[in-house]
Amino acid sequence: MRHRRWSLTLLAALLTGCGQLLPPSSPTRAWGVPYTALVVPDGSLNPFDGRADGYRVRIEARHASNTFLIAHELTHVWTWHHKRLMREWEGVPCAVQPAWHCTAREAHADAVAQAVVAAGCSAGDLGWPGVPPTGCTLPDPDDVHVP
């Protein structure tokens, strides 16, 4: 019995640490993928300004309308949802991420976020609450290729 309780506690800790594993029943969507949007206190995600865990995106309050950051984090949600490894992006330098944090997924997320900003889109076009959409045509993450 003691072993079972320890195993369940460990499983619960692992699952909550991985973020939201199942898509939420939420009308908030980016590229057709549902997500949960959370604006959190400044400094709470230190050293980052935003974070995506599964289907949950947290953005620090001072960046709550930052299109680049929100598009970057929502690209991670898209990648998670589609179970993409982004191997074709391995070794590609990140546009914004520091070198110590640059991975294939980060390079892809930076490139998609740049494409979203270049298309004149707002965070509202990605379904982010509190930001009005512009009605732009969002670039598809699948259509953003290695430079």
Short mmCIF file of N, CA, C and O in Angstrom, two decimals:
data_model
loop_
_atom_site.label_atom_id
_atom_site.label_comp_id
_atom_site.label_asym_id
_atom_site.label_seq_id
_atom_site.Cartn_x
_atom_site.Cartn_y
_atom_site.Cartn_z
N MET A 1 0.83 -1.19 0.00
CA MET A 1 0.00 0.00 0.00
C MET A 1 0.87 1.26 0.00
O MET A 1 0.58 2.20 -0.70
N ARG A 2 1.95 1.24 0.79
CA ARG A 2 2.83 2.40 0.86
C ARG A 2 3.50 2.65 -0.49
O ARG A 2 3.65 3.79 -0.93
N HIS A 3 3.88 1.57 -1.18
CA HIS A 3 4.51 1.68 -2.49
C HIS A 3 3.53 2.30 -3.50
O HIS A 3 3.91 3.14 -4.30
N ARG A 4 2.26 1.90 -3.45
CA ARG A 4 1.26 2.41 -4.37
C ARG A 4 1.05 3.92 -4.15
O ARG A 4 0.95 4.68 -5.09
N ARG A 5 0.98 4.34 -2.90
CA ARG A 5 0.79 5.75 -2.58
C ARG A 5 1.97 6.58 -3.10
O ARG A 5 1.78 7.65 -3.68
N TRP A 6 3.19 6.07 -2.92
CA TRP A 6 4.38 6.77 -3.41
C TRP A 6 4.35 6.85 -4.93
O TRP A 6 4.65 7.89 -5.49
N SER A 7 3.97 5.78 -5.60
CA SER A 7 3.90 5.76 -7.06
C SER A 7 2.88 6.75 -7.58
O SER A 7 3.12 7.45 -8.57
N LEU A 8 1.71 6.81 -6.95
CA LEU A 8 0.68 7.75 -7.37
C LEU A 8 1.12 9.19 -7.16
O LEU A 8 0.86 10.07 -7.98
N THR A 9 1.82 9.45 -6.05
CA THR A 9 2.33 10.79 -5.78
C THR A 9 3.35 11.19 -6.84
O THR A 9 3.33 12.31 -7.35
N LEU A 10 4.25 10.27 -7.18
CA LEU A 10 5.26 10.54 -8.20
C LEU A 10 4.61 10.78 -9.56
O LEU A 10 4.96 11.72 -10.27
N LEU A 11 3.63 9.95 -9.92
CA LEU A 11 2.93 10.12 -11.18
C LEU A 11 2.23 11.48 -11.23
O LEU A 11 2.30 12.18 -12.24
N ALA A 12 1.56 11.86 -10.17
CA ALA A 12 0.87 13.16 -10.13
C ALA A 12 1.87 14.30 -10.29
O ALA A 12 1.62 15.27 -11.01
N ALA A 13 3.02 14.21 -9.63
CA ALA A 13 4.05 15.26 -9.74
C ALA A 13 4.57 15.35 -11.17
O ALA A 13 4.76 16.45 -11.71
N LEU A 14 4.79 14.22 -11.81
CA LEU A 14 5.27 14.22 -13.18
C LEU A 14 4.25 14.81 -14.14
O LEU A 14 4.59 15.62 -15.00
N LEU A 15 3.01 14.43 -13.99
CA LEU A 15 1.98 14.93 -14.89
C LEU A 15 1.74 16.42 -14.72
O LEU A 15 1.57 17.14 -15.70
N THR A 16 1.75 16.93 -13.51
CA THR A 16 1.54 18.36 -13.33
C THR A 16 2.76 19.15 -13.77
O THR A 16 2.63 20.27 -14.22
N GLY A 17 3.93 18.56 -13.70
CA GLY A 17 5.14 19.24 -14.15
C GLY A 17 5.22 19.33 -15.66
O GLY A 17 5.91 20.17 -16.21
N CYS A 18 4.51 18.46 -16.36
CA CYS A 18 4.54 18.44 -17.82
C CYS A 18 3.57 19.45 -18.42
O CYS A 18 3.52 19.61 -19.63
N GLY A 19 2.78 20.07 -17.61
CA GLY A 19 1.82 21.02 -18.15
C GLY A 19 0.50 20.34 -18.44
O GLY A 19 0.21 19.25 -17.97
N GLN A 20 -0.28 20.99 -19.23
CA GLN A 20 -1.61 20.50 -19.57
C GLN A 20 -1.46 19.46 -20.68
O GLN A 20 -1.15 19.80 -21.81
N LEU A 21 -1.68 18.19 -20.36
CA LEU A 21 -1.44 17.12 -21.31
C LEU A 21 -2.55 16.94 -22.33
O LEU A 21 -2.30 16.48 -23.43
N LEU A 22 -3.76 17.26 -21.96
CA LEU A 22 -4.89 17.10 -22.87
C LEU A 22 -5.38 18.46 -23.33
O LEU A 22 -5.35 19.42 -22.57
N PRO A 23 -5.87 18.54 -24.57
CA PRO A 23 -6.38 19.82 -25.04
C PRO A 23 -7.53 20.31 -24.16
O PRO A 23 -8.38 19.51 -23.78
N PRO A 24 -7.54 21.59 -23.85
CA PRO A 24 -8.64 22.11 -23.03
C PRO A 24 -9.91 22.22 -23.86
O PRO A 24 -9.86 22.29 -25.08
N SER A 25 -11.04 22.23 -23.19
CA SER A 25 -12.30 22.50 -23.90
C SER A 25 -12.49 24.01 -23.87
O SER A 25 -13.22 24.55 -23.07
N SER A 26 -11.73 24.68 -24.70
CA SER A 26 -11.67 26.14 -24.69
C SER A 26 -11.86 26.66 -26.11
O SER A 26 -11.36 26.07 -27.07
N PRO A 27 -12.56 27.78 -26.24
CA PRO A 27 -12.68 28.37 -27.58
C PRO A 27 -11.41 29.10 -28.02
O PRO A 27 -11.28 29.49 -29.16
N THR A 28 -10.45 29.26 -27.11
CA THR A 28 -9.20 29.94 -27.44
C THR A 28 -8.35 29.00 -28.28
O THR A 28 -7.98 27.92 -27.82
N ARG A 29 -8.04 29.44 -29.50
CA ARG A 29 -7.30 28.58 -30.44
C ARG A 29 -6.29 29.39 -31.24
O ARG A 29 -6.53 30.54 -31.57
N ALA A 30 -5.20 28.71 -31.57
CA ALA A 30 -4.22 29.24 -32.52
C ALA A 30 -3.94 28.13 -33.51
O ALA A 30 -3.65 27.00 -33.10
N TRP A 31 -4.05 28.42 -34.78
CA TRP A 31 -3.87 27.44 -35.85
C TRP A 31 -4.76 26.21 -35.64
O TRP A 31 -4.39 25.10 -35.94
N GLY A 32 -5.95 26.44 -35.08
CA GLY A 32 -6.90 25.37 -34.85
C GLY A 32 -6.65 24.54 -33.61
O GLY A 32 -7.40 23.62 -33.31
N VAL A 33 -5.60 24.85 -32.87
CA VAL A 33 -5.24 24.09 -31.67
C VAL A 33 -5.71 24.85 -30.43
O VAL A 33 -5.35 26.01 -30.24
N PRO A 34 -6.51 24.21 -29.57
CA PRO A 34 -6.96 24.89 -28.36
C PRO A 34 -5.83 25.04 -27.35
O PRO A 34 -4.91 24.23 -27.30
N TYR A 35 -5.91 26.10 -26.55
CA TYR A 35 -4.91 26.30 -25.49
C TYR A 35 -5.53 27.10 -24.36
O TYR A 35 -6.57 27.73 -24.51
N THR A 36 -4.84 27.07 -23.24
CA THR A 36 -5.22 27.87 -22.07
C THR A 36 -4.23 29.02 -21.96
O THR A 36 -3.01 28.78 -21.93
N ALA A 37 -4.73 30.25 -21.93
CA ALA A 37 -3.89 31.45 -21.84
C ALA A 37 -3.90 31.96 -20.41
O ALA A 37 -4.96 32.15 -19.83
N LEU A 38 -2.71 32.18 -19.86
CA LEU A 38 -2.59 32.72 -18.51
C LEU A 38 -1.61 33.89 -18.50
O LEU A 38 -0.49 33.77 -19.00
N VAL A 39 -2.03 35.00 -17.93
CA VAL A 39 -1.13 36.13 -17.71
C VAL A 39 -0.71 36.04 -16.25
O VAL A 39 -1.56 35.98 -15.36
N VAL A 40 0.60 35.96 -16.04
CA VAL A 40 1.13 35.73 -14.69
C VAL A 40 1.94 36.95 -14.23
O VAL A 40 2.32 37.78 -15.05
N PRO A 41 2.19 37.07 -12.93
CA PRO A 41 2.95 38.23 -12.43
C PRO A 41 4.35 38.33 -13.05
O PRO A 41 5.00 37.31 -13.32
N ASP A 42 4.79 39.55 -13.26
CA ASP A 42 6.14 39.80 -13.78
C ASP A 42 7.17 39.15 -12.87
O ASP A 42 7.06 39.20 -11.65
N GLY A 43 8.17 38.53 -13.49
CA GLY A 43 9.25 37.90 -12.74
C GLY A 43 8.96 36.46 -12.32
O GLY A 43 9.87 35.76 -11.89
N SER A 44 7.73 36.01 -12.46
CA SER A 44 7.40 34.66 -11.99
C SER A 44 7.92 33.55 -12.89
O SER A 44 7.99 32.40 -12.48
N LEU A 45 8.30 33.87 -14.12
CA LEU A 45 8.84 32.87 -15.04
C LEU A 45 10.34 33.03 -15.25
O LEU A 45 10.90 32.45 -16.16
N ASN A 46 10.97 33.83 -14.42
CA ASN A 46 12.39 34.14 -14.52
C ASN A 46 13.21 32.89 -14.78
O ASN A 46 13.00 31.89 -14.12
N PRO A 47 14.09 32.85 -15.77
CA PRO A 47 14.63 33.96 -16.54
C PRO A 47 13.86 34.26 -17.82
O PRO A 47 14.32 35.03 -18.65
N PHE A 48 12.71 33.64 -18.04
CA PHE A 48 11.95 33.84 -19.28
C PHE A 48 10.78 34.78 -19.06
O PHE A 48 10.40 35.08 -17.94
N ASP A 49 10.18 35.22 -20.17
CA ASP A 49 9.02 36.10 -20.12
C ASP A 49 7.73 35.35 -20.43
O ASP A 49 6.64 35.83 -20.18
N GLY A 50 7.88 34.17 -21.03
CA GLY A 50 6.75 33.34 -21.38
C GLY A 50 7.15 31.88 -21.33
O GLY A 50 8.33 31.55 -21.38
N ARG A 51 6.13 31.02 -21.24
CA ARG A 51 6.41 29.58 -21.16
C ARG A 51 5.19 28.82 -21.65
O ARG A 51 4.06 29.18 -21.34
N ALA A 52 5.44 27.77 -22.41
CA ALA A 52 4.37 26.87 -22.86
C ALA A 52 4.66 25.49 -22.29
O ALA A 52 5.78 24.99 -22.39
N ASP A 53 3.66 24.91 -21.67
CA ASP A 53 3.74 23.55 -21.14
C ASP A 53 2.51 22.81 -21.66
O ASP A 53 1.40 23.09 -21.19
N GLY A 54 2.71 21.93 -22.61
CA GLY A 54 1.56 21.24 -23.19
C GLY A 54 0.65 22.24 -23.86
O GLY A 54 1.05 22.97 -24.76
N TYR A 55 -0.59 22.32 -23.40
CA TYR A 55 -1.58 23.22 -23.97
C TYR A 55 -1.77 24.50 -23.15
O TYR A 55 -2.71 25.24 -23.37
N ARG A 56 -0.88 24.73 -22.20
CA ARG A 56 -0.99 25.91 -21.33
C ARG A 56 0.14 26.89 -21.67
O ARG A 56 1.30 26.51 -21.72
N VAL A 57 -0.24 28.15 -21.87
CA VAL A 57 0.74 29.20 -22.16
C VAL A 57 0.65 30.24 -21.05
O VAL A 57 -0.44 30.74 -20.74
N ARG A 58 1.80 30.55 -20.47
CA ARG A 58 1.88 31.59 -19.44
C ARG A 58 2.77 32.70 -19.97
O ARG A 58 3.87 32.44 -20.45
N ILE A 59 2.28 33.93 -19.88
CA ILE A 59 3.01 35.11 -20.32
C ILE A 59 3.03 36.09 -19.15
O ILE A 59 1.99 36.32 -18.52
N GLU A 60 4.21 36.65 -18.86
CA GLU A 60 4.28 37.64 -17.78
C GLU A 60 3.49 38.88 -18.18
O GLU A 60 3.43 39.26 -19.35
N ALA A 61 2.88 39.53 -17.20
CA ALA A 61 1.94 40.64 -17.41
C ALA A 61 2.50 41.74 -18.31
O ALA A 61 1.79 42.26 -19.17
N ARG A 62 3.77 42.10 -18.14
CA ARG A 62 4.31 43.21 -18.94
C ARG A 62 4.41 42.86 -20.43
O ARG A 62 4.63 43.73 -21.26
N HIS A 63 4.24 41.58 -20.78
CA HIS A 63 4.32 41.13 -22.17
C HIS A 63 2.97 40.59 -22.67
O HIS A 63 2.92 39.89 -23.69
N ALA A 64 1.88 40.93 -21.99
CA ALA A 64 0.57 40.34 -22.26
C ALA A 64 0.02 40.63 -23.66
O ALA A 64 -0.93 40.00 -24.08
N SER A 65 0.63 41.56 -24.39
CA SER A 65 0.18 41.82 -25.77
C SER A 65 1.35 41.74 -26.75
O SER A 65 1.23 42.20 -27.89
N ASN A 66 2.47 41.15 -26.34
CA ASN A 66 3.66 41.03 -27.18
C ASN A 66 3.43 39.93 -28.22
O ASN A 66 3.51 38.75 -27.92
N THR A 67 3.15 40.34 -29.44
CA THR A 67 2.81 39.38 -30.50
C THR A 67 3.92 38.36 -30.72
O THR A 67 3.65 37.16 -30.85
N PHE A 68 5.17 38.82 -30.78
CA PHE A 68 6.27 37.89 -31.02
C PHE A 68 6.32 36.81 -29.93
O PHE A 68 6.37 35.61 -30.23
N LEU A 69 6.31 37.23 -28.68
CA LEU A 69 6.43 36.28 -27.57
C LEU A 69 5.24 35.30 -27.54
O LEU A 69 5.41 34.10 -27.38
N ILE A 70 4.05 35.83 -27.74
CA ILE A 70 2.85 34.97 -27.70
C ILE A 70 2.87 34.00 -28.88
O ILE A 70 2.59 32.81 -28.72
N ALA A 71 3.23 34.47 -30.07
CA ALA A 71 3.33 33.58 -31.23
C ALA A 71 4.40 32.51 -31.00
O ALA A 71 4.21 31.34 -31.36
N HIS A 72 5.51 32.90 -30.42
CA HIS A 72 6.58 31.95 -30.12
C HIS A 72 6.06 30.83 -29.20
O HIS A 72 6.23 29.65 -29.48
N GLU A 73 5.42 31.22 -28.10
CA GLU A 73 4.93 30.22 -27.14
C GLU A 73 3.81 29.38 -27.74
O GLU A 73 3.73 28.17 -27.51
N LEU A 74 2.94 29.99 -28.54
CA LEU A 74 1.86 29.22 -29.16
C LEU A 74 2.38 28.27 -30.23
O LEU A 74 1.77 27.24 -30.51
N THR A 75 3.54 28.58 -30.81
CA THR A 75 4.17 27.63 -31.73
C THR A 75 4.57 26.37 -30.97
O THR A 75 4.44 25.26 -31.48
N HIS A 76 5.01 26.53 -29.74
CA HIS A 76 5.32 25.35 -28.92
C HIS A 76 4.06 24.51 -28.66
O HIS A 76 4.12 23.28 -28.66
N VAL A 77 2.93 25.16 -28.46
CA VAL A 77 1.67 24.44 -28.27
C VAL A 77 1.33 23.67 -29.55
O VAL A 77 0.96 22.50 -29.51
N TRP A 78 1.48 24.34 -30.69
CA TRP A 78 1.23 23.70 -31.99
C TRP A 78 2.14 22.48 -32.17
O TRP A 78 1.69 21.41 -32.58
N THR A 79 3.43 22.65 -31.85
CA THR A 79 4.40 21.55 -31.96
C THR A 79 4.01 20.40 -31.04
O THR A 79 4.05 19.23 -31.44
N TRP A 80 3.62 20.72 -29.81
CA TRP A 80 3.19 19.70 -28.84
C TRP A 80 1.98 18.94 -29.36
O TRP A 80 1.93 17.72 -29.34
N HIS A 81 1.00 19.69 -29.85
CA HIS A 81 -0.25 19.09 -30.33
C HIS A 81 0.01 18.14 -31.50
O HIS A 81 -0.58 17.06 -31.57
N HIS A 82 0.88 18.54 -32.40
CA HIS A 82 1.17 17.74 -33.60
C HIS A 82 2.31 16.74 -33.39
O HIS A 82 2.68 16.04 -34.33
N LYS A 83 2.85 16.72 -32.17
CA LYS A 83 3.93 15.80 -31.81
C LYS A 83 5.10 15.87 -32.79
O LYS A 83 5.66 14.88 -33.21
N ARG A 84 5.46 17.10 -33.11
CA ARG A 84 6.56 17.35 -34.05
C ARG A 84 7.87 17.47 -33.29
O ARG A 84 7.94 18.11 -32.26
N LEU A 85 8.91 16.85 -33.81
CA LEU A 85 10.23 16.91 -33.20
C LEU A 85 11.09 18.04 -33.75
O LEU A 85 12.07 18.43 -33.15
N MET A 86 10.76 18.53 -34.92
CA MET A 86 11.45 19.65 -35.56
C MET A 86 12.92 19.33 -35.85
O MET A 86 13.78 20.20 -35.80
N ARG A 87 13.20 18.07 -36.16
CA ARG A 87 14.59 17.66 -36.43
C ARG A 87 15.25 18.46 -37.55
O ARG A 87 16.46 18.67 -37.54
N GLU A 88 14.44 18.90 -38.53
CA GLU A 88 15.01 19.66 -39.64
C GLU A 88 15.57 21.01 -39.18
O GLU A 88 16.33 21.65 -39.89
N TRP A 89 15.22 21.43 -37.97
CA TRP A 89 15.69 22.70 -37.43
C TRP A 89 16.93 22.52 -36.53
O TRP A 89 17.44 23.50 -36.00
N GLU A 90 17.41 21.30 -36.37
CA GLU A 90 18.59 21.07 -35.53
C GLU A 90 19.79 21.82 -36.10
O GLU A 90 20.06 21.76 -37.30
N GLY A 91 20.49 22.53 -35.24
CA GLY A 91 21.68 23.28 -35.64
C GLY A 91 21.39 24.65 -36.24
O GLY A 91 22.31 25.40 -36.53
N VAL A 92 20.11 24.98 -36.43
CA VAL A 92 19.75 26.29 -36.98
C VAL A 92 19.82 27.31 -35.83
O VAL A 92 19.26 27.07 -34.77
N PRO A 93 20.51 28.42 -36.04
CA PRO A 93 20.59 29.42 -34.98
C PRO A 93 19.21 30.02 -34.69
O PRO A 93 18.40 30.21 -35.59
N CYS A 94 18.99 30.34 -33.45
CA CYS A 94 17.74 30.99 -33.04
C CYS A 94 17.83 32.47 -33.36
O CYS A 94 18.89 33.08 -33.25
N ALA A 95 16.69 33.04 -33.73
CA ALA A 95 16.65 34.47 -34.04
C ALA A 95 16.70 35.31 -32.78
O ALA A 95 17.29 36.39 -32.77
N VAL A 96 16.10 34.82 -31.69
CA VAL A 96 16.00 35.63 -30.47
C VAL A 96 16.55 34.90 -29.25
O VAL A 96 17.13 35.53 -28.38
N GLN A 97 16.37 33.61 -29.16
CA GLN A 97 16.80 32.85 -27.98
C GLN A 97 18.30 32.95 -27.77
O GLN A 97 19.06 32.94 -28.73
N PRO A 98 18.74 33.02 -26.52
CA PRO A 98 20.18 32.99 -26.27
C PRO A 98 20.75 31.63 -26.68
O PRO A 98 20.04 30.62 -26.67
N ALA A 99 22.01 31.60 -27.03
CA ALA A 99 22.64 30.37 -27.52
C ALA A 99 22.49 29.22 -26.53
O ALA A 99 22.27 28.07 -26.94
N TRP A 100 22.56 29.49 -25.23
CA TRP A 100 22.45 28.42 -24.24
C TRP A 100 21.06 27.78 -24.20
O TRP A 100 20.87 26.71 -23.66
N HIS A 101 20.08 28.47 -24.80
CA HIS A 101 18.71 27.96 -24.79
C HIS A 101 18.23 27.57 -26.19
O HIS A 101 17.10 27.15 -26.37
N CYS A 102 19.07 27.70 -27.19
CA CYS A 102 18.67 27.46 -28.57
C CYS A 102 18.64 25.96 -28.89
O CYS A 102 19.65 25.28 -28.80
N THR A 103 17.45 25.48 -29.22
CA THR A 103 17.24 24.10 -29.66
C THR A 103 16.50 24.16 -30.99
O THR A 103 16.10 25.24 -31.45
N ALA A 104 16.28 23.02 -31.60
CA ALA A 104 15.52 22.98 -32.85
C ALA A 104 14.13 23.56 -32.67
O ALA A 104 13.65 24.35 -33.50
N ARG A 105 13.47 23.24 -31.58
CA ARG A 105 12.12 23.76 -31.33
C ARG A 105 12.13 25.26 -31.09
O ARG A 105 11.21 25.97 -31.52
N GLU A 106 13.15 25.75 -30.39
CA GLU A 106 13.24 27.20 -30.15
C GLU A 106 13.52 27.95 -31.46
O GLU A 106 12.95 29.02 -31.68
N ALA A 107 14.39 27.40 -32.31
CA ALA A 107 14.68 28.04 -33.60
C ALA A 107 13.42 28.12 -34.45
O ALA A 107 13.13 29.15 -35.08
N HIS A 108 12.65 27.03 -34.48
CA HIS A 108 11.40 27.02 -35.25
C HIS A 108 10.40 28.02 -34.66
O HIS A 108 9.77 28.79 -35.39
N ALA A 109 10.24 28.03 -33.34
CA ALA A 109 9.30 28.94 -32.70
C ALA A 109 9.68 30.40 -32.96
O ALA A 109 8.80 31.24 -33.22
N ASP A 110 10.97 30.72 -32.92
CA ASP A 110 11.42 32.08 -33.24
C ASP A 110 11.07 32.43 -34.69
O ASP A 110 10.58 33.53 -34.97
N ALA A 111 11.30 31.50 -35.62
CA ALA A 111 11.03 31.76 -37.04
C ALA A 111 9.54 31.95 -37.30
O ALA A 111 9.14 32.83 -38.06
N VAL A 112 8.70 31.14 -36.67
CA VAL A 112 7.25 31.29 -36.84
C VAL A 112 6.81 32.63 -36.26
O VAL A 112 6.02 33.36 -36.88
N ALA A 113 7.31 32.98 -35.08
CA ALA A 113 6.94 34.25 -34.46
C ALA A 113 7.35 35.43 -35.34
O ALA A 113 6.59 36.39 -35.50
N GLN A 114 8.53 35.35 -35.94
CA GLN A 114 8.96 36.40 -36.86
C GLN A 114 8.01 36.50 -38.06
O GLN A 114 7.67 37.60 -38.50
N ALA A 115 7.58 35.36 -38.58
CA ALA A 115 6.65 35.34 -39.73
C ALA A 115 5.30 35.94 -39.35
O ALA A 115 4.69 36.66 -40.15
N VAL A 116 4.84 35.66 -38.14
CA VAL A 116 3.57 36.22 -37.66
C VAL A 116 3.66 37.74 -37.58
O VAL A 116 2.77 38.46 -38.05
N VAL A 117 4.75 38.24 -37.01
CA VAL A 117 4.94 39.69 -36.89
C VAL A 117 5.09 40.31 -38.28
O VAL A 117 4.49 41.36 -38.58
N ALA A 118 5.86 39.67 -39.17
CA ALA A 118 6.06 40.20 -40.52
C ALA A 118 4.75 40.25 -41.31
O ALA A 118 4.58 41.11 -42.18
N ALA A 119 3.80 39.36 -41.00
CA ALA A 119 2.50 39.35 -41.67
C ALA A 119 1.57 40.43 -41.13
O ALA A 119 0.45 40.59 -41.62
N GLY A 120 2.02 41.17 -40.11
CA GLY A 120 1.21 42.24 -39.54
C GLY A 120 0.12 41.74 -38.61
O GLY A 120 -0.86 42.44 -38.35
N CYS A 121 0.29 40.54 -38.08
CA CYS A 121 -0.70 39.96 -37.19
C CYS A 121 -0.51 40.46 -35.76
O CYS A 121 0.56 40.93 -35.41
N SER A 122 -1.56 40.35 -34.98
CA SER A 122 -1.49 40.68 -33.56
C SER A 122 -1.68 39.41 -32.75
O SER A 122 -2.08 38.36 -33.30
N ALA A 123 -1.44 39.50 -31.47
CA ALA A 123 -1.69 38.35 -30.59
C ALA A 123 -3.17 37.96 -30.64
O ALA A 123 -3.53 36.79 -30.49
N GLY A 124 -4.04 38.92 -30.91
CA GLY A 124 -5.47 38.63 -31.04
C GLY A 124 -5.79 37.73 -32.21
O GLY A 124 -6.75 36.96 -32.18
N ASP A 125 -4.98 37.80 -33.27
CA ASP A 125 -5.18 36.90 -34.41
C ASP A 125 -4.86 35.46 -34.04
O ASP A 125 -5.28 34.53 -34.74
N LEU A 126 -4.12 35.29 -32.96
CA LEU A 126 -3.80 33.96 -32.44
C LEU A 126 -4.79 33.54 -31.36
O LEU A 126 -4.59 32.53 -30.69
N GLY A 127 -5.83 34.34 -31.16
CA GLY A 127 -6.83 34.03 -30.16
C GLY A 127 -6.50 34.50 -28.76
O GLY A 127 -7.22 34.20 -27.82
N TRP A 128 -5.40 35.25 -28.61
CA TRP A 128 -4.99 35.68 -27.27
C TRP A 128 -6.03 36.64 -26.71
O TRP A 128 -6.40 37.62 -27.36
N PRO A 129 -6.51 36.37 -25.49
CA PRO A 129 -7.55 37.22 -24.92
C PRO A 129 -7.07 38.63 -24.61
O PRO A 129 -5.92 38.84 -24.23
N GLY A 130 -7.98 39.59 -24.81
CA GLY A 130 -7.69 40.98 -24.48
C GLY A 130 -6.95 41.75 -25.55
O GLY A 130 -6.67 42.92 -25.38
N VAL A 131 -6.62 41.10 -26.67
CA VAL A 131 -5.92 41.78 -27.76
C VAL A 131 -6.80 41.67 -29.01
O VAL A 131 -7.16 40.55 -29.41
N PRO A 132 -7.16 42.78 -29.63
CA PRO A 132 -8.03 42.69 -30.80
C PRO A 132 -7.31 42.09 -32.00
O PRO A 132 -6.13 42.36 -32.22
N PRO A 133 -8.02 41.26 -32.76
CA PRO A 133 -7.42 40.70 -33.98
C PRO A 133 -7.36 41.76 -35.08
O PRO A 133 -8.15 42.70 -35.09
N THR A 134 -6.43 41.59 -35.99
CA THR A 134 -6.31 42.51 -37.13
C THR A 134 -7.00 41.93 -38.36
O THR A 134 -7.24 42.65 -39.31
N GLY A 135 -7.23 40.62 -38.34
CA GLY A 135 -7.82 39.96 -39.51
C GLY A 135 -6.76 39.54 -40.52
O GLY A 135 -7.08 39.19 -41.65
N CYS A 136 -5.51 39.56 -40.12
CA CYS A 136 -4.42 39.17 -41.03
C CYS A 136 -4.52 37.69 -41.38
O CYS A 136 -5.27 36.94 -40.76
N THR A 137 -3.75 37.27 -42.35
CA THR A 137 -3.64 35.86 -42.67
C THR A 137 -2.43 35.32 -41.92
O THR A 137 -1.29 35.69 -42.20
N LEU A 138 -2.70 34.46 -40.94
CA LEU A 138 -1.61 33.90 -40.13
C LEU A 138 -0.76 32.94 -40.96
O LEU A 138 -1.30 32.09 -41.66
N PRO A 139 0.55 33.06 -40.86
CA PRO A 139 1.40 32.07 -41.51
C PRO A 139 1.23 30.72 -40.80
O PRO A 139 1.12 30.67 -39.59
N ASP A 140 1.18 29.65 -41.56
CA ASP A 140 1.06 28.31 -41.02
C ASP A 140 2.44 27.85 -40.53
O ASP A 140 3.42 27.95 -41.29
N PRO A 141 2.55 27.36 -39.29
CA PRO A 141 3.85 26.89 -38.81
C PRO A 141 4.50 25.84 -39.72
O PRO A 141 5.72 25.77 -39.81
N ASP A 142 3.68 25.04 -40.41
CA ASP A 142 4.22 24.05 -41.35
C ASP A 142 4.87 24.68 -42.57
O ASP A 142 5.68 24.06 -43.24
N ASP A 143 4.47 25.92 -42.87
CA ASP A 143 5.00 26.60 -44.04
C ASP A 143 6.23 27.44 -43.74
O ASP A 143 6.78 28.08 -44.66
N VAL A 144 6.65 27.48 -42.50
CA VAL A 144 7.87 28.21 -42.12
C VAL A 144 9.01 27.20 -42.16
O VAL A 144 9.03 26.24 -41.41
N HIS A 145 9.93 27.41 -43.09
CA HIS A 145 11.00 26.43 -43.32
C HIS A 145 12.35 26.97 -42.88
O HIS A 145 12.54 28.17 -42.72
N VAL A 146 13.28 26.06 -42.75
CA VAL A 146 14.66 26.40 -42.37
C VAL A 146 15.20 27.40 -43.38
O VAL A 146 15.07 27.19 -44.59
N PRO A 147 15.78 28.51 -42.88
CA PRO A 147 16.32 29.52 -43.82
C PRO A 147 17.52 28.99 -44.60
O PRO A 147 18.21 28.12 -44.22
#
